[in-house]
Coordinates of C-alpha atoms in Angstrom, one line a residue:
X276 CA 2.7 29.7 -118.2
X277 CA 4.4 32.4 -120.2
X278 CA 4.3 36.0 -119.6
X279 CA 3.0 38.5 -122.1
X280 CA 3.4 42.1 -122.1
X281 CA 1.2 43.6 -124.4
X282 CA -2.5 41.9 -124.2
X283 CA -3.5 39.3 -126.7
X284 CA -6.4 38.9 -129.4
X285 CA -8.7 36.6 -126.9
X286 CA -10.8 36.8 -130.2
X287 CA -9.8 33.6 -131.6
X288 CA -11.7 31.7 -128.9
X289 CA -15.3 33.0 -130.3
X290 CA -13.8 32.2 -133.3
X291 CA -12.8 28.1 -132.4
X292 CA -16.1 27.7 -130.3
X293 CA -18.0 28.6 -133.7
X294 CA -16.1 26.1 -135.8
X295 CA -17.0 23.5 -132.5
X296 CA -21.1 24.5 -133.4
X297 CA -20.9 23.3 -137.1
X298 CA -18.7 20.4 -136.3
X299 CA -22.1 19.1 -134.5
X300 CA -24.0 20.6 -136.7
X301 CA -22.7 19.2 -139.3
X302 CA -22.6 15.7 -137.6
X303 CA -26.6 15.8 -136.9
X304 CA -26.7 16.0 -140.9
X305 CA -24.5 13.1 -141.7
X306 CA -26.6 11.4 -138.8
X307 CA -29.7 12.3 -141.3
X308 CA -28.2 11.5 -143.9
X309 CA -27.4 8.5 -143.8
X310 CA -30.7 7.2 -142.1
X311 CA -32.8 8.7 -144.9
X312 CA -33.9 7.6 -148.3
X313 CA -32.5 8.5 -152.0
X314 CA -34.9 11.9 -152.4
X315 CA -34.4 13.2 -148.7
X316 CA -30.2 12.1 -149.1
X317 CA -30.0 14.6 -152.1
X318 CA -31.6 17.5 -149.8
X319 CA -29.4 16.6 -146.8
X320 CA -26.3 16.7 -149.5
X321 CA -27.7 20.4 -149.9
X322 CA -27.4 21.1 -146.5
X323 CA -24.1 19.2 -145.6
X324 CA -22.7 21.6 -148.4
X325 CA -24.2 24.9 -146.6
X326 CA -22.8 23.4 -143.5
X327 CA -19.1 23.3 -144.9
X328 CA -19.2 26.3 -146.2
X329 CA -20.1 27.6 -142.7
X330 CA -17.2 25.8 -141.9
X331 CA -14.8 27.3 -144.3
X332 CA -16.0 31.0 -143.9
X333 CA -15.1 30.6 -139.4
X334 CA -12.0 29.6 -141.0
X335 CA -11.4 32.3 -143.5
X336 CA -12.1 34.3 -140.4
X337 CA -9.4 32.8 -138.2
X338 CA -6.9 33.3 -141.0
X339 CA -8.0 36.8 -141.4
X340 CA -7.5 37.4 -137.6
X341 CA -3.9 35.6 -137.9
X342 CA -3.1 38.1 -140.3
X343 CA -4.0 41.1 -138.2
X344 CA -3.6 40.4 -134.8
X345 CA -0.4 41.3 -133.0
X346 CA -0.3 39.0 -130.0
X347 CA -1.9 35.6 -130.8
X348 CA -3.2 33.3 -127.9
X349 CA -0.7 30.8 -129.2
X350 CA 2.3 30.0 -131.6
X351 CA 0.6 31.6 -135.4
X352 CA 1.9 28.2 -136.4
X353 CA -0.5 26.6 -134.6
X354 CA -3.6 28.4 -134.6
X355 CA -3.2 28.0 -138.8
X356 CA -2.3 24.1 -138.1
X357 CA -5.8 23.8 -135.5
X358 CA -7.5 25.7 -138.4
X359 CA -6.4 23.3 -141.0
X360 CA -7.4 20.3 -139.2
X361 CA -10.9 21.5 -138.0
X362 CA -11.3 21.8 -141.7
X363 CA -10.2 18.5 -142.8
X364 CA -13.4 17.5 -140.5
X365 CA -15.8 18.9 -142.2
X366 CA -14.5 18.3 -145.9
X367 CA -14.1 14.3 -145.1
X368 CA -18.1 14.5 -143.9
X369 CA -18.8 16.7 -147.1
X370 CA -17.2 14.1 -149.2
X371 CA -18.7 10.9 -147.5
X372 CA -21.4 12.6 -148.3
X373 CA -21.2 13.5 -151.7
X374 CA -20.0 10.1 -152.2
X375 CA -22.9 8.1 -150.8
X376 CA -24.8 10.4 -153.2
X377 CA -22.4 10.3 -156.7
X378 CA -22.4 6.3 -156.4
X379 CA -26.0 6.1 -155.6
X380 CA -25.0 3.5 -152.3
X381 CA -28.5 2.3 -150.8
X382 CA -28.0 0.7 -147.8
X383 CA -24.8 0.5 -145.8
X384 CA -23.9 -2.3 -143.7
X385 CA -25.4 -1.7 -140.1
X386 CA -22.1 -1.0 -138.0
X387 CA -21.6 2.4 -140.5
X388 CA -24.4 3.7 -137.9
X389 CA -21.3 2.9 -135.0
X390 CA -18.8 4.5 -136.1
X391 CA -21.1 7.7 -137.2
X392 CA -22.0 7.3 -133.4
X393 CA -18.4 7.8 -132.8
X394 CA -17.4 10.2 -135.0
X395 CA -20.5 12.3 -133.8
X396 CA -19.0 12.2 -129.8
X397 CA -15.6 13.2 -131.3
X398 CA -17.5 16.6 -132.3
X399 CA -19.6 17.0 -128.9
X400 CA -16.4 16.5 -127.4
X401 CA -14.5 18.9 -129.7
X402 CA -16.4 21.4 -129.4
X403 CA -16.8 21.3 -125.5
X404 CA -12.8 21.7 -125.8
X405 CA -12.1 24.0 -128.5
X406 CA -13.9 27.7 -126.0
X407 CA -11.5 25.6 -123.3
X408 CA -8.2 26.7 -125.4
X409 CA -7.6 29.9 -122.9
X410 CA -6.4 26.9 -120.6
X411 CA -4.9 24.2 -123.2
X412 CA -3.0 22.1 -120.6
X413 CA -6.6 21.3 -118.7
X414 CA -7.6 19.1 -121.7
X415 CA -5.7 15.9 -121.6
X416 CA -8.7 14.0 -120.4
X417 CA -10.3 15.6 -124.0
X418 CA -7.5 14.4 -126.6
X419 CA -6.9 10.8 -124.1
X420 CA -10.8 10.4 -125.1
X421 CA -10.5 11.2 -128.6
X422 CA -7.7 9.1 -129.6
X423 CA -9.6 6.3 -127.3
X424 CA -12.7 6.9 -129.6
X425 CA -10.7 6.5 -132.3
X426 CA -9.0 3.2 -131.8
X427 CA -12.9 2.3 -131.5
X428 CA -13.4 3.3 -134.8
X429 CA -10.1 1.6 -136.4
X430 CA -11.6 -1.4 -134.6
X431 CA -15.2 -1.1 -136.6
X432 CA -13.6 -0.1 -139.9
X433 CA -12.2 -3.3 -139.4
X434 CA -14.8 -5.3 -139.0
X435 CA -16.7 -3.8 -141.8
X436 CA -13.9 -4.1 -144.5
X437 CA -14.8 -7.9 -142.9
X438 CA -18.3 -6.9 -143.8
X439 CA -18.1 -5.9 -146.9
X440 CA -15.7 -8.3 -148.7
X441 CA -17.5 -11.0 -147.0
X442 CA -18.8 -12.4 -150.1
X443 CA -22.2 -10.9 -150.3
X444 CA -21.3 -8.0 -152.6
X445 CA -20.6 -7.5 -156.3
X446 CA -16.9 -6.1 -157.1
X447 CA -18.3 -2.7 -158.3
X448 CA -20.8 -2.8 -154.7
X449 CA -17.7 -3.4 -152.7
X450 CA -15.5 -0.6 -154.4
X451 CA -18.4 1.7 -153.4
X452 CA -19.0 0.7 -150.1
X453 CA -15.0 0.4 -149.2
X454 CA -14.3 3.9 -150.1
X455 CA -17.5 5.0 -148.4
X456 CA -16.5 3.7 -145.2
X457 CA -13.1 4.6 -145.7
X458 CA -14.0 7.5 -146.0
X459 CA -15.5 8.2 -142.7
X460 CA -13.3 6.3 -140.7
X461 CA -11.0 9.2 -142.2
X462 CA -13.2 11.5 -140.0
X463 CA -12.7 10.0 -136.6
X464 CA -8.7 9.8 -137.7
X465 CA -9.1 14.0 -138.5
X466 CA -10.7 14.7 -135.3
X467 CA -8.0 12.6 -133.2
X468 CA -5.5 15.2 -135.2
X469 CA -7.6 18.0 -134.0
X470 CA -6.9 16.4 -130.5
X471 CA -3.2 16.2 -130.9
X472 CA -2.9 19.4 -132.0
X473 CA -4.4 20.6 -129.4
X474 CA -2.3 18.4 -127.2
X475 CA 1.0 19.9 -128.8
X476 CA -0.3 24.0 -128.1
X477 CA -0.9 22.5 -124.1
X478 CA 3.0 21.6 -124.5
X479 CA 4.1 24.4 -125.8
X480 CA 1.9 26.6 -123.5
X481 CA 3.0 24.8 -120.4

């Protein structure tokens, strides 16, 4: 563990366990979402955009604190690199989103509720870890279940791609759906970079 002589901003821990909050948050609206019909989707797309923008003012914050704080938790490097990728999150749900919504997609095929199921214990499980980052290097059992979680979901992105070009589809359906689902299998890859992020301050830290 390093030593530090002048005390460091403990701030940023407030700040991480907020972003893990709207990460579920946001989740429980995608969840929604995508169980709901055409009028309620274009409400839910209302609210997924409040939700990101939650998202993107705890990380204005953060960045704000980078810029004024004299003895950071961990490398500056990082913190901005764990910011980043805790954003991706929740601007790949935004889009899947806004997606489902621009191309008018109706029902999607059955396993999309799976790996929503996934993505949605990626966040639980984020944001269990992110108020945990005083102690990084007692997380590996965190980013070994995230990156398990999402092998899971290359697994069902798989099979739908199976799904969908299985012969049932038009080509202008299939376009749709592909980028759809492409689209949130991106999310489960973001969170498992949240993870190895986290993984790499735990090195560093050690």
């Amino acid at each position: 563990m390093r030593f530090r002589l002048t005390p460091r901003d403990d701030g940023f821990f407030e700040l991480f366990a907020r972003t893990g909050d709207i990460l579920v948050e946001a989740t429980a609206v995608l969840t929604e979402f995508l169980g709901s019909d055409q009028v309620r989707r274009v409400d839910l797309a209302r609210r997924m955009e409040e939700v990101e923008h939650a998202g993107d003012e705890a990380a204005h914050a953060v960045l704000s604190r980078l810029t004024s704080s004299f003895v950071t938790p961990f490398d500056r490097e990082d913190i901005h690199r764990l910011t980043s990728r805790l954003d991706d999150c929740l601007d790949l749900m935004h889009a899947a989103v806004d997606l489902i919504v621009i191309y008018r997609v109706g029902t999607l095929p059955p396993a999309v509720s799976d790996l929503v199921q996934i993505i949605t214990r990626q966040a639980e499980l984020t944001r269990e870890a992110l108020p945990r980052l005083r102690a990084p290097g007692e997380l590996a059992d965190y980013w070994v279940e995230i990156n398990r979680l999402e092998n899971q979901a290359d697994q069902i992105h798989r099979d739908l791609l199976g799904t969908i070009f299985g012969g049932e589809h038009d080509a202008i359906t299939i376009m749709k759906l592909k980028e759809v689902v492409e689209t949130l299998e991106n999310i489960a890859d973001a969170f498992e970079d949240v993870a190895h992020t986290v993984e790499i301050i735990a090195v560093k830290e050690s």
